[in-house]
Structure formats: structure tokens, C-alpha cells
PDB file of N, CA and C in Angstrom:
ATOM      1  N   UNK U  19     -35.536 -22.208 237.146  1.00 86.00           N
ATOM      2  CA  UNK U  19     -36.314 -22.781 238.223  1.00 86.00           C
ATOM      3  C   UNK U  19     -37.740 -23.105 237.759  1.00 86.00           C
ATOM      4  N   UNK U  20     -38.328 -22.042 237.084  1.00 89.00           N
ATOM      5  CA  UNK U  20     -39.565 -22.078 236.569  1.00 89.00           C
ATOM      6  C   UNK U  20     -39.528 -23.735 235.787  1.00 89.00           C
ATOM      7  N   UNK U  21     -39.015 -24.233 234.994  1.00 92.00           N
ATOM      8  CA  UNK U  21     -38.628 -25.652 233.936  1.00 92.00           C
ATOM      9  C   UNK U  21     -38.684 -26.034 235.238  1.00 92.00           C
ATOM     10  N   UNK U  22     -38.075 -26.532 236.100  1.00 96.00           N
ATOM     11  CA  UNK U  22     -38.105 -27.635 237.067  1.00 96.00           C
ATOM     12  C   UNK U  22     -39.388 -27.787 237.770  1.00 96.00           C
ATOM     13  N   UNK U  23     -40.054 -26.760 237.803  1.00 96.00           N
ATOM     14  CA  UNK U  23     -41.115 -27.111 238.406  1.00 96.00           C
ATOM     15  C   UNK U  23     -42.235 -27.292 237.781  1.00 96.00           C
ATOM     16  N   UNK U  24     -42.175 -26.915 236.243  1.00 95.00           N
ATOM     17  CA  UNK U  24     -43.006 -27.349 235.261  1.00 95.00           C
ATOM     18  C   UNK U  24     -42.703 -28.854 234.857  1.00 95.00           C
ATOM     19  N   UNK U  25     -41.447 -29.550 234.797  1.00 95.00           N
ATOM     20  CA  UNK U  25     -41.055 -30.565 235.066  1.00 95.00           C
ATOM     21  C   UNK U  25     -41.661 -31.544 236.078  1.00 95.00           C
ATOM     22  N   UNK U  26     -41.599 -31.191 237.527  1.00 96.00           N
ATOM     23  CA  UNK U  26     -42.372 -31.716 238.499  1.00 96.00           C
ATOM     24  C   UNK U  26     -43.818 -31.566 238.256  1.00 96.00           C
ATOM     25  N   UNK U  27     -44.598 -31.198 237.657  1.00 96.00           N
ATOM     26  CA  UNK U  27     -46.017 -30.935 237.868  1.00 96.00           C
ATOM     27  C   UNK U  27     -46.507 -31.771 236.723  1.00 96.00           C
ATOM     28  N   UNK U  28     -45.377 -31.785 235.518  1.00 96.00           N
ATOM     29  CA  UNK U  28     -45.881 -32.725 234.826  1.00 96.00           C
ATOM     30  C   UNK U  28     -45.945 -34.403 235.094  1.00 96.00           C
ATOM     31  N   UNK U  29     -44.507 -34.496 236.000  1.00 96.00           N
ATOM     32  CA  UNK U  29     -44.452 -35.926 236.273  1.00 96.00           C
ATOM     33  C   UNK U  29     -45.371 -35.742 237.043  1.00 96.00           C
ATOM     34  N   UNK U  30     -45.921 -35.544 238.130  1.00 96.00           N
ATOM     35  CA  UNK U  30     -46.568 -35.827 239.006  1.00 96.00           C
ATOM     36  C   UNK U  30     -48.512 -35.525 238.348  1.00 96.00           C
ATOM     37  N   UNK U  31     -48.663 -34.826 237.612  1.00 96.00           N
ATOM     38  CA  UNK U  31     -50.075 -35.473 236.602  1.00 96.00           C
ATOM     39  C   UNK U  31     -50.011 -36.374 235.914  1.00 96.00           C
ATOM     40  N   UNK U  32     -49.077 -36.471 235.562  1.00 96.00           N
ATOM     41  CA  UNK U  32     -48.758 -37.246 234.298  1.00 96.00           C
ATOM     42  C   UNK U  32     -49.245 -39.182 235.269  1.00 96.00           C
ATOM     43  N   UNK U  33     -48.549 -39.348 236.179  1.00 95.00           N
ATOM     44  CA  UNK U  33     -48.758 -39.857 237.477  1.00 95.00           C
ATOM     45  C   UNK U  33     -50.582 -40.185 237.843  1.00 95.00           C
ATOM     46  N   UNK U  34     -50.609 -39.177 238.247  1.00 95.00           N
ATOM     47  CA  UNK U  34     -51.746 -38.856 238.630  1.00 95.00           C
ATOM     48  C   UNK U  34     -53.103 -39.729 237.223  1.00 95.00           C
ATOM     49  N   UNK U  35     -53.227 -39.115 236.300  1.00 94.00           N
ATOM     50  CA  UNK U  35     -53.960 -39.767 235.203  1.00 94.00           C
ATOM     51  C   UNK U  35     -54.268 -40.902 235.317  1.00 94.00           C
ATOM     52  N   UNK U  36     -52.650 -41.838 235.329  1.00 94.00           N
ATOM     53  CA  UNK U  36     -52.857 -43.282 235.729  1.00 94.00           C
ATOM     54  C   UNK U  36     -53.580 -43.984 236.744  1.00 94.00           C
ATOM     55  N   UNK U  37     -54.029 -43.117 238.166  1.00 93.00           N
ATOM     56  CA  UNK U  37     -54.223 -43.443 238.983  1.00 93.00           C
ATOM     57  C   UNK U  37     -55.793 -43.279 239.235  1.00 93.00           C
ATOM     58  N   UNK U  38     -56.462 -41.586 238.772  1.00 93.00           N
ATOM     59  CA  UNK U  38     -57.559 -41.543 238.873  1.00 93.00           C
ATOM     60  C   UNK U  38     -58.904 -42.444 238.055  1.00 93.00           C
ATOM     61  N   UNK U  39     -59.872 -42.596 238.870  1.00 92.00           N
ATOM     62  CA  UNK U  39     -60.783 -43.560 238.632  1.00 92.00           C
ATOM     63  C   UNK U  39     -61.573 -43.176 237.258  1.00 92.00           C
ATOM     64  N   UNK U  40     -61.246 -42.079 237.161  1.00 93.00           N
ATOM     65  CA  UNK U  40     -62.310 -41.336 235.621  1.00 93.00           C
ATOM     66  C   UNK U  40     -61.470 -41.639 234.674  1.00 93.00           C
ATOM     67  N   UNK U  41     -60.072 -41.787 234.666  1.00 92.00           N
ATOM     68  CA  UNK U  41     -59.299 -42.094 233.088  1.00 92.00           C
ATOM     69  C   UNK U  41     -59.222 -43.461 233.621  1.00 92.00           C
ATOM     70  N   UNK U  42     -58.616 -44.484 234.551  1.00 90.00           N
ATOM     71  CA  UNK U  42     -58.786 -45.420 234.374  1.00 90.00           C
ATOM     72  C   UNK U  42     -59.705 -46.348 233.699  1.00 90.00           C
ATOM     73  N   UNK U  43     -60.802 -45.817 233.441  1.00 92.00           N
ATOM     74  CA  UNK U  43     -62.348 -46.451 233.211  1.00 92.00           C
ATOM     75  C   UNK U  43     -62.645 -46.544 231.673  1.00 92.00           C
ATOM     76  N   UNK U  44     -61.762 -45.681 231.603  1.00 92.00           N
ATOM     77  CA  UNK U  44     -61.566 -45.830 229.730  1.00 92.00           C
ATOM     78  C   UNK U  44     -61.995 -46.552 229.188  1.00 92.00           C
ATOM     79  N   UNK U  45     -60.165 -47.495 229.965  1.00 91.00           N
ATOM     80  CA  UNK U  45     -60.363 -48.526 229.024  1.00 91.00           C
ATOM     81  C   UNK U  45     -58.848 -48.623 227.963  1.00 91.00           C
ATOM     82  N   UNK U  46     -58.287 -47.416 228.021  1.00 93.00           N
ATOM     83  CA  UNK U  46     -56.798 -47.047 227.851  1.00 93.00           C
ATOM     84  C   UNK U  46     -56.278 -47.859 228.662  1.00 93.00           C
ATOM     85  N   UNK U  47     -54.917 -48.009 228.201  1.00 94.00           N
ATOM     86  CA  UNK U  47     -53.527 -48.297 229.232  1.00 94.00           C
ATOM     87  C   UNK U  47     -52.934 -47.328 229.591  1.00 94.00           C
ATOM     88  N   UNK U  48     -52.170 -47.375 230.487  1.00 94.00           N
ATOM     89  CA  UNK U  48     -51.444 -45.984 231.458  1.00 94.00           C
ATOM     90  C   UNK U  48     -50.604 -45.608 230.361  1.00 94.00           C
ATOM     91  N   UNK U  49     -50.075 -46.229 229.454  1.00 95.00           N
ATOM     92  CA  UNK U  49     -48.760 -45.517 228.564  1.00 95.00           C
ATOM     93  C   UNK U  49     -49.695 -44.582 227.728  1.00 95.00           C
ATOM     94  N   UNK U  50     -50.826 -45.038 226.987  1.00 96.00           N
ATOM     95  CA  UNK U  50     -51.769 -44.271 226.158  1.00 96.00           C
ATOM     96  C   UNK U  50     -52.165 -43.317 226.853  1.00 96.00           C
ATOM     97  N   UNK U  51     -52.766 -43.349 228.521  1.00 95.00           N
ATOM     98  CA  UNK U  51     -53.163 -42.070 228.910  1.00 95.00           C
ATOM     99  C   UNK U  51     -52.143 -40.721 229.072  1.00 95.00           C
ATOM    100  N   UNK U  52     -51.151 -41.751 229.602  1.00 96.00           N
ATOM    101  CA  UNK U  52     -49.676 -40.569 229.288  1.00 96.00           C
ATOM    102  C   UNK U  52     -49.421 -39.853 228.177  1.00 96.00           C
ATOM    103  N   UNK U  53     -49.888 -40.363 227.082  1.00 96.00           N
ATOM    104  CA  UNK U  53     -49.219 -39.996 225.768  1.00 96.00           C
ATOM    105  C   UNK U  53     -50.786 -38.780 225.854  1.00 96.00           C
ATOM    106  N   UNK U  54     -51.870 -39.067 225.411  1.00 96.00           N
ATOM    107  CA  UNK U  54     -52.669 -38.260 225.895  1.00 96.00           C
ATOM    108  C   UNK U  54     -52.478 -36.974 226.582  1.00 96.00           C
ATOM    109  N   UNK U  55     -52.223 -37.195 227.547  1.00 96.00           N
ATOM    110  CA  UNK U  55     -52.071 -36.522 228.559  1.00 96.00           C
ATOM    111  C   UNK U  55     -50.770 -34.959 228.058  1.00 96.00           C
ATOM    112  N   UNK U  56     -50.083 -35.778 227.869  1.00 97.00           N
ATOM    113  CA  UNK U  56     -48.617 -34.767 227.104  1.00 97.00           C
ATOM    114  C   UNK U  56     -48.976 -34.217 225.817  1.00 97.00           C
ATOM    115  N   UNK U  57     -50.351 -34.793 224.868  1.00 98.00           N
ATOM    116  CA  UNK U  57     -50.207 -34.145 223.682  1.00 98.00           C
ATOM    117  C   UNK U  57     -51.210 -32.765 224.411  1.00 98.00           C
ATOM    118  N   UNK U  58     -52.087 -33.060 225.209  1.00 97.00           N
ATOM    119  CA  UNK U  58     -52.862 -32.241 225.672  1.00 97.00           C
ATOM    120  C   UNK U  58     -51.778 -30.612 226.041  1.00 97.00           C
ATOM    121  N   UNK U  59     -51.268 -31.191 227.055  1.00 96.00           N
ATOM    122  CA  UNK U  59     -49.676 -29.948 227.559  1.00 96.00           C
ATOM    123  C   UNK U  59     -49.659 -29.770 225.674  1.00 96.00           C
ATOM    124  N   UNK U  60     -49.248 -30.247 225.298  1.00 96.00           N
ATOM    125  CA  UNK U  60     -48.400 -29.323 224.126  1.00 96.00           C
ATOM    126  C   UNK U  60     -49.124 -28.974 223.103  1.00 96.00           C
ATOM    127  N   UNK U  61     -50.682 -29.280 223.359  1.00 96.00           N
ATOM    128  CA  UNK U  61     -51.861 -28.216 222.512  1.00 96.00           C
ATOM    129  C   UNK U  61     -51.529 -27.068 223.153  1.00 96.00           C
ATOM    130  N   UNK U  62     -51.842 -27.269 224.540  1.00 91.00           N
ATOM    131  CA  UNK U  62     -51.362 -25.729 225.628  1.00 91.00           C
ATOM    132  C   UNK U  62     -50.826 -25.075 225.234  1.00 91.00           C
ATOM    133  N   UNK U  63     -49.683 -25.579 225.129  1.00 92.00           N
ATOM    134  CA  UNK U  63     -48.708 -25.128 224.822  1.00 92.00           C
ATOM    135  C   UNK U  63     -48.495 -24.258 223.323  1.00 92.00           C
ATOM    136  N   UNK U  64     -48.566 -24.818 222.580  1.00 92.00           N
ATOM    137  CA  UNK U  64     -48.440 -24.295 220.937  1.00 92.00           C
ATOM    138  C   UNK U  64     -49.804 -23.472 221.061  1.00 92.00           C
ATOM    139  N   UNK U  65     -50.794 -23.482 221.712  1.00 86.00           N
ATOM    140  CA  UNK U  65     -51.702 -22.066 221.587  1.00 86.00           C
ATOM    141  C   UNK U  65     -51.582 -21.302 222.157  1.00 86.00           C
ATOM    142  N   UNK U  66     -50.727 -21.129 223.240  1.00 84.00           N
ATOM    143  CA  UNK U  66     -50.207 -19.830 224.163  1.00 84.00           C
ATOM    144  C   UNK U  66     -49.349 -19.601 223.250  1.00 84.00           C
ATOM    145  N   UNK U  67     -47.811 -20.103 222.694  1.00 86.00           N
ATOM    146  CA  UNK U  67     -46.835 -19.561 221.808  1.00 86.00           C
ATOM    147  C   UNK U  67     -48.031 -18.603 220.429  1.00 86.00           C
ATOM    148  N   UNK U  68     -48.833 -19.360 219.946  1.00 83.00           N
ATOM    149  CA  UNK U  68     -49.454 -18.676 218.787  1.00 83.00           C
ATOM    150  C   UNK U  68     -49.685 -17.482 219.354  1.00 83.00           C
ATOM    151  N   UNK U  69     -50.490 -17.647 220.641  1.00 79.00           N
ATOM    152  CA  UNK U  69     -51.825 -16.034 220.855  1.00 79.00           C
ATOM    153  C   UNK U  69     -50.245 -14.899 221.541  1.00 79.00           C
ATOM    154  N   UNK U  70     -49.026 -15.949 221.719  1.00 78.00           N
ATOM    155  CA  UNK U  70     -48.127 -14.459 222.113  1.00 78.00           C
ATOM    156  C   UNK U  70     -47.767 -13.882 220.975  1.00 78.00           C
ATOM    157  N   UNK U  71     -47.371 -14.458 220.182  1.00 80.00           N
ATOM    158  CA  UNK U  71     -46.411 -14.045 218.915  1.00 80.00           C
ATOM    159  C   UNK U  71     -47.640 -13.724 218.048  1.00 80.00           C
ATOM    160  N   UNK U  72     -48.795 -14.410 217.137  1.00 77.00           N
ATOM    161  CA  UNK U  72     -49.427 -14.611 216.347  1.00 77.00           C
ATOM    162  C   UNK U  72     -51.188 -13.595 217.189  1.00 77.00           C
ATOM    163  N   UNK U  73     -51.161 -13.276 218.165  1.00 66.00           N
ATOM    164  CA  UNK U  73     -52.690 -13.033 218.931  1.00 66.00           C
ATOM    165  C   UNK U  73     -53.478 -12.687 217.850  1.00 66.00           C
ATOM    166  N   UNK U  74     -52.824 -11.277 217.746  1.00 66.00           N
ATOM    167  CA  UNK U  74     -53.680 -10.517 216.497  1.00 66.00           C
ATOM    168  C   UNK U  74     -54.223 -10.796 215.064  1.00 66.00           C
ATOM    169  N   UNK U  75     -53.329 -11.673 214.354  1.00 65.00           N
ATOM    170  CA  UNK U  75     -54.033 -12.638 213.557  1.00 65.00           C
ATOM    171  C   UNK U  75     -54.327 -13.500 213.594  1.00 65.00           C
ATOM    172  N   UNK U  76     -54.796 -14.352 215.027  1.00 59.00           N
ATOM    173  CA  UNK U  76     -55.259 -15.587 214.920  1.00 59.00           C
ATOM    174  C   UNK U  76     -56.704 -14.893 216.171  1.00 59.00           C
ATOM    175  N   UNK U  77     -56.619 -14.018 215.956  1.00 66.00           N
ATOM    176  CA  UNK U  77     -58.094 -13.459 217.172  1.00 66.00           C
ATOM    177  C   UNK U  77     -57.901 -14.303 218.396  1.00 66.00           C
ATOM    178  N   UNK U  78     -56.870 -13.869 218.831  1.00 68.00           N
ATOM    179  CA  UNK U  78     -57.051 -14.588 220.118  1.00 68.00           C
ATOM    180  C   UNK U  78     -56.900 -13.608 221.642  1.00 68.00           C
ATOM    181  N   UNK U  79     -57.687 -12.562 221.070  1.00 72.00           N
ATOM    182  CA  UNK U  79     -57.456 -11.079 221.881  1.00 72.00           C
ATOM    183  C   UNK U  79     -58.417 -11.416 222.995  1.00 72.00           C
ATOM    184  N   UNK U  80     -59.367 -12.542 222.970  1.00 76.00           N
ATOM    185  CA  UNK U  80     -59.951 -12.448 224.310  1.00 76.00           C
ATOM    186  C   UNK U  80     -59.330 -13.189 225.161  1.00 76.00           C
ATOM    187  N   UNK U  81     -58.336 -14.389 224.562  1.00 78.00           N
ATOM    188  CA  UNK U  81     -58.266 -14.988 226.085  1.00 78.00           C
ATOM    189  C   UNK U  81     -56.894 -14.745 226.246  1.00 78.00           C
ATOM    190  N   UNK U  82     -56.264 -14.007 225.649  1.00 76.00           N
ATOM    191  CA  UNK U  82     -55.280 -13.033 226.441  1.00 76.00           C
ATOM    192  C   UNK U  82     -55.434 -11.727 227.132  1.00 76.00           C
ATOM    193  N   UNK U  83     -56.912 -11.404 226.807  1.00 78.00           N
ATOM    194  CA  UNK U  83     -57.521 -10.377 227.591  1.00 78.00           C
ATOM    195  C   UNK U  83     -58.022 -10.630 229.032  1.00 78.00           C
ATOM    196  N   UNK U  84     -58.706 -11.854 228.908  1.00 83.00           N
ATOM    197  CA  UNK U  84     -58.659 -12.203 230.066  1.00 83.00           C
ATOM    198  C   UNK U  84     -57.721 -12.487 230.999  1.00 83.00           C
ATOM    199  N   UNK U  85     -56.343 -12.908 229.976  1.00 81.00           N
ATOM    200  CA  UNK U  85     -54.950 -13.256 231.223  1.00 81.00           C
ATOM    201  C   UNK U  85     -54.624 -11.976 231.668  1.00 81.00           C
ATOM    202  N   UNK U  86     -54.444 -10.770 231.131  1.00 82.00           N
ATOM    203  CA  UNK U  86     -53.716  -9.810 231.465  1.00 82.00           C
ATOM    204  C   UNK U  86     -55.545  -9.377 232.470  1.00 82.00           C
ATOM    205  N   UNK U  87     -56.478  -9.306 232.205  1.00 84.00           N
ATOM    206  CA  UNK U  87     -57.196  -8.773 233.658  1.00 84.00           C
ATOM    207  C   UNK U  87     -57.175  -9.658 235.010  1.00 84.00           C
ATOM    208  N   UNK U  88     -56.601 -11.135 235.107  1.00 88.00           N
ATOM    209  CA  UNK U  88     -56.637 -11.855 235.854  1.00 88.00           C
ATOM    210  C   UNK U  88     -54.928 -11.583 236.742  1.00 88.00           C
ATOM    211  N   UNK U  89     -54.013 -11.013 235.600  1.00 91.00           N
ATOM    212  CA  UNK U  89     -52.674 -11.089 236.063  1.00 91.00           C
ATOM    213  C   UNK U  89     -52.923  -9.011 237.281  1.00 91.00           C
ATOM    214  N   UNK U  90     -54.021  -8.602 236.747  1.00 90.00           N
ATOM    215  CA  UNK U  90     -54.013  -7.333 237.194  1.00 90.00           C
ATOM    216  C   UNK U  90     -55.119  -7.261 238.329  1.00 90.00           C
ATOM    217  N   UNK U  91     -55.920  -8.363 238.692  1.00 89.00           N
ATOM    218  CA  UNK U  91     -56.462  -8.789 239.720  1.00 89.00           C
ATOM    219  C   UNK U  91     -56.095  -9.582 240.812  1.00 89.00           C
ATOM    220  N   UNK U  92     -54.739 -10.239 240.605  1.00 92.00           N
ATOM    221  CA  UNK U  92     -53.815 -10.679 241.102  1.00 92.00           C
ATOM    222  C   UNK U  92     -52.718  -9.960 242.123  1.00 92.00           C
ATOM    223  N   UNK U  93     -52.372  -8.965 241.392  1.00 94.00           N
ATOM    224  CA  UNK U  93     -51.506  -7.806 241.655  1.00 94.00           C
ATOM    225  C   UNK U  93     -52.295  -6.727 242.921  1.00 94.00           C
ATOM    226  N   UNK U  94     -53.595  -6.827 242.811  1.00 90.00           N
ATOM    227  CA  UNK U  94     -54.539  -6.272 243.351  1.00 90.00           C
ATOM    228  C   UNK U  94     -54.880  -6.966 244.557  1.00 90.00           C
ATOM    229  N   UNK U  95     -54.915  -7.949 244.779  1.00 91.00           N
ATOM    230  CA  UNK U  95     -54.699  -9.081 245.884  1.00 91.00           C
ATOM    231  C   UNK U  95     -53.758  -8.722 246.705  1.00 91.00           C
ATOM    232  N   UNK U  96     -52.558  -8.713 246.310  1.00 92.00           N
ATOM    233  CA  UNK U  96     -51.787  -8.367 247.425  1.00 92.00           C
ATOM    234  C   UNK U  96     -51.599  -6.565 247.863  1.00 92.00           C
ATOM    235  N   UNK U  97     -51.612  -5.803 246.563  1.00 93.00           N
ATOM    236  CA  UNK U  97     -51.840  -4.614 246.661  1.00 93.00           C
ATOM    237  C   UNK U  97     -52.660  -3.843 247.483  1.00 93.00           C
ATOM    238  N   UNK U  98     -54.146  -4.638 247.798  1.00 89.00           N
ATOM    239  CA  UNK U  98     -55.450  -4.241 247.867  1.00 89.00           C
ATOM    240  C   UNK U  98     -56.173  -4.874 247.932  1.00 89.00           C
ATOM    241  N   UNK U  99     -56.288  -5.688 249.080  1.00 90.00           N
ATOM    242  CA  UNK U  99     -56.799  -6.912 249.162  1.00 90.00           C
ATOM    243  C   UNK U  99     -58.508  -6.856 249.430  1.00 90.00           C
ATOM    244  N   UNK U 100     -58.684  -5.661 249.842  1.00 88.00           N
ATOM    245  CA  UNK U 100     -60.356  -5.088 250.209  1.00 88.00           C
ATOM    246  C   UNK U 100     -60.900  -4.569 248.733  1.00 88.00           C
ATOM    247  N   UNK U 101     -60.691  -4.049 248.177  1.00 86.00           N
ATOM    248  CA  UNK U 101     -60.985  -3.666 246.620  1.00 86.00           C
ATOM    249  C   UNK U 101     -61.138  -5.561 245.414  1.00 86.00           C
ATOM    250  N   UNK U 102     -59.934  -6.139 246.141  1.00 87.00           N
ATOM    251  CA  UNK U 102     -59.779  -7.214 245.535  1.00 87.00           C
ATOM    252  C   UNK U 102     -61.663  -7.928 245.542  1.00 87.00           C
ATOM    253  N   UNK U 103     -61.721  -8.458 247.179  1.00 86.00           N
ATOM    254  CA  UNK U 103     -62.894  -8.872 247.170  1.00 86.00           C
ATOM    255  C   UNK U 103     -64.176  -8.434 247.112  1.00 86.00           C
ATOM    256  N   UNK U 104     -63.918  -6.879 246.857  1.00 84.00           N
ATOM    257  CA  UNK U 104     -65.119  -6.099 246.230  1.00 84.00           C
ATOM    258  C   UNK U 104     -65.490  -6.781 244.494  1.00 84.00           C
ATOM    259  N   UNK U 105     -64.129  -6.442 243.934  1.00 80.00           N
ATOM    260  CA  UNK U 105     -64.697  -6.842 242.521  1.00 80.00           C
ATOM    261  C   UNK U 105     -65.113  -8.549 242.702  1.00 80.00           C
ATOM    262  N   UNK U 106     -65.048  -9.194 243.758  1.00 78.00           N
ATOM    263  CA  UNK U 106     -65.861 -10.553 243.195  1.00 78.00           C
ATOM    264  C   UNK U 106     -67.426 -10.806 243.246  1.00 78.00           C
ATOM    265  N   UNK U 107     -67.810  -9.386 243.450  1.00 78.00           N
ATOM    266  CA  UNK U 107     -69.120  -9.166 244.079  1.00 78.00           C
ATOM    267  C   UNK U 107     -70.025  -7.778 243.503  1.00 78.00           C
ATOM    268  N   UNK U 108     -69.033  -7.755 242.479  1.00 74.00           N
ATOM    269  CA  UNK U 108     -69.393  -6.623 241.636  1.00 74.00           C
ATOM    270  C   UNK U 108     -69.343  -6.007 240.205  1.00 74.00           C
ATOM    271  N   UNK U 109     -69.834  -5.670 238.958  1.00 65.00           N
ATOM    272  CA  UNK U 109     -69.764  -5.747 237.703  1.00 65.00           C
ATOM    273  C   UNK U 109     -69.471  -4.109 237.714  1.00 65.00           C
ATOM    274  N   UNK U 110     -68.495  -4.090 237.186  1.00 64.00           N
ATOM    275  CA  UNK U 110     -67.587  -1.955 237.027  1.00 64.00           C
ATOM    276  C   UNK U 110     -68.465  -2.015 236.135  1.00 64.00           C
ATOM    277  N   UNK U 111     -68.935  -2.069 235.030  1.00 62.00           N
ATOM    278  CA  UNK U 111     -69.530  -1.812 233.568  1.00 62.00           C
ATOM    279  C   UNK U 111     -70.894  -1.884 233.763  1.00 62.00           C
ATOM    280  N   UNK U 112     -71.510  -2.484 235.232  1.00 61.00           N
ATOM    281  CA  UNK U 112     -73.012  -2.377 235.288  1.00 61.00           C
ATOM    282  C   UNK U 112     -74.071  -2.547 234.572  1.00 61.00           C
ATOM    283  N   UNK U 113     -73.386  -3.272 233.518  1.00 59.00           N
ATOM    284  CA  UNK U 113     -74.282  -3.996 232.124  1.00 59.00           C
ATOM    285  C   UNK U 113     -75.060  -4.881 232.598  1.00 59.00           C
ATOM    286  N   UNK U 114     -74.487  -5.909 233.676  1.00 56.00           N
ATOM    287  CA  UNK U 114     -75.031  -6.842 234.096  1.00 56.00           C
ATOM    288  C   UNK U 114     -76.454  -6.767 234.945  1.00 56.00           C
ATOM    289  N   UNK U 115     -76.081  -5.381 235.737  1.00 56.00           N
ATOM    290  CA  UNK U 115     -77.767  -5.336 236.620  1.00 56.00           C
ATOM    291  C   UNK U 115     -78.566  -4.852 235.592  1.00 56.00           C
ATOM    292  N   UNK U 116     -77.923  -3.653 234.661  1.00 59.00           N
ATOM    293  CA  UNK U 116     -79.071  -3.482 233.803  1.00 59.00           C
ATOM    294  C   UNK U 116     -79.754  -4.134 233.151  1.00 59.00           C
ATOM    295  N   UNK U 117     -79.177  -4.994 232.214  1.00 60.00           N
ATOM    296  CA  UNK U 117     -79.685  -6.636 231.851  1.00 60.00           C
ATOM    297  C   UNK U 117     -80.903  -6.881 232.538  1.00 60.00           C
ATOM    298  N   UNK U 118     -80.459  -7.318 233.802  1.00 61.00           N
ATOM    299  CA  UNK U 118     -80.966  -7.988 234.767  1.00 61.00           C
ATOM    300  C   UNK U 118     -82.106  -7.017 235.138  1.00 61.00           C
ATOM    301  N   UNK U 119     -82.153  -5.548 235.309  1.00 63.00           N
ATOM    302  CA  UNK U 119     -83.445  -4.511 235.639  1.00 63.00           C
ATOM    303  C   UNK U 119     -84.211  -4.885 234.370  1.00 63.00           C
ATOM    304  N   UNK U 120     -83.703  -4.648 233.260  1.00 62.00           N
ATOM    305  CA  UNK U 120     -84.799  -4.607 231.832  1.00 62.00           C
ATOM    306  C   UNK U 120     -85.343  -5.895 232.063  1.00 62.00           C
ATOM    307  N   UNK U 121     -84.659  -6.976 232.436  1.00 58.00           N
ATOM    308  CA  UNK U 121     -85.445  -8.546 232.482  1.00 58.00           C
ATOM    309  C   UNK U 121     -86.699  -8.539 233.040  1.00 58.00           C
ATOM    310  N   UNK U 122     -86.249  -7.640 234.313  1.00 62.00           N
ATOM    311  CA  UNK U 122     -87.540  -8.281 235.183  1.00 62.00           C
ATOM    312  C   UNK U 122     -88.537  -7.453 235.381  1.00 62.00           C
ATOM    313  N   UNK U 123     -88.195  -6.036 234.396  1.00 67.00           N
ATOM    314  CA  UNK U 123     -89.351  -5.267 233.641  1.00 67.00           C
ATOM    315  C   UNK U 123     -90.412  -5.704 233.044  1.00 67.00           C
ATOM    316  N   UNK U 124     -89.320  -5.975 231.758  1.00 62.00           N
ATOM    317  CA  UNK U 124     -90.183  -7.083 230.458  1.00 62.00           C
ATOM    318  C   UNK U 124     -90.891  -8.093 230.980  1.00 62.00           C
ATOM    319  N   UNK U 125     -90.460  -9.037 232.318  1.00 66.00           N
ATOM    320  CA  UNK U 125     -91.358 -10.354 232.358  1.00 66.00           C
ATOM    321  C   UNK U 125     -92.343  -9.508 233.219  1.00 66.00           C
ATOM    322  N   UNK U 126     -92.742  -8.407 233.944  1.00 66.00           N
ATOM    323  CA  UNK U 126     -93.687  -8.042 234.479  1.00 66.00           C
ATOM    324  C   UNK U 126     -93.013  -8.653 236.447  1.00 66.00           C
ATOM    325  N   UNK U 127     -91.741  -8.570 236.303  1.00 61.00           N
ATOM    326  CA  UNK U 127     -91.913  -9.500 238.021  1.00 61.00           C
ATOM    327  C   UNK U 127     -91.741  -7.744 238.412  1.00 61.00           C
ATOM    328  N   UNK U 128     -91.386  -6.989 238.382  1.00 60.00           N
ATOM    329  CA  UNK U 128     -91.459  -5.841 238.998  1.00 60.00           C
ATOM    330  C   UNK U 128     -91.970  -4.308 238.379  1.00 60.00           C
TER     331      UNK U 128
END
């Protein structure tokens, strides 16, 4: 099921490209933006296959780090939907206000 609807999403961008006013303007023809368009999917593509199989020697530990905290913030959504919209409004590691306290030390605003 999953293929069919990766199927549909492609025809229907694939579609889409031709139609919007920002690739039209090119200056391409619709067959070139298509072709475009599909080599793009299958960069996608061949760098997700690398970072599953290959991650660890091709360093690609952050942006599969980020999928697996996004797939576990997800899970948390329906799990926990009040915690969910806490973390969009909040840094666990608190690096960020500190940052942000030493900043406005150093410039003298407080």
C-alpha cells in the first residue's frame, strides 16, 4: 500500500512542477522539469538507503538522529499530547537560555 501511495504523490508532484509559476519561469520544458524532478526523489532516495545501511561510515548520525527524535515526538503526540506541546516551547538541555543569560550579561543589557 505504502508503493501506491508513493506512486500517487509522485504523479501528482511530478504534475504539479509543470504547473507551478516558480519552475515554469525557468525556462525548462515540462519533460525536463519532470526528469529533474525524479532525479531529485532518487538523490532522496539513495541517501536515505546509504545513512540506513552505510550511517556510520558515511556520518550521517545527525540526520538520522533527528528522524528517530521526530519519529519519538510523534509517538508523543498521540501518547501525550500536553507534554507534546510543551516541548515546542521548551529546550530539556537548557543550553539554549544559558547561551542566551551569558549573552545578555556580556552585552551589558542586564
Amino acid at each position: 500500500m505504502e508503493y501506491l501511495i508513493f506512486v500517487a504523490y509522485l504523479i501528482l508532484f511530478a504534475w504539479l512542477t509543470t504547473k507551478v509559476k516558480f519552475f515554469t519561469q525557468t525556462g525548462l520544458s515540462k519533460p525536463q522539469l519532470i526528469i529533474i524532478f525524479l532525479l531529485k526523489i532518487m538523490a532522496g532516495i539513495f541517501y536515505g538507503w546509504i545513512g540506513l545501511y552505510y550511517g556510520g561510515l558515511a556520518q550521517m548520525q545527525d540526520t538520522w538522529g533527528f528522524h528517530a527524535s521526530g519519529i519519538q515526538e510523534y509517538h508523543l503526540l498521540y501518547n501525550n499530547p500536553g507534554e507534546y506541546f510543551t516541548n515546542l516551547f521548551r529546550d530539556p538541555t537548557m543550553v539554549g537560555l544559558i547561551n542566551f543569560s551569558a549573552l545578555m550579561i556580556l552585552t551589558g543589557m542586564i
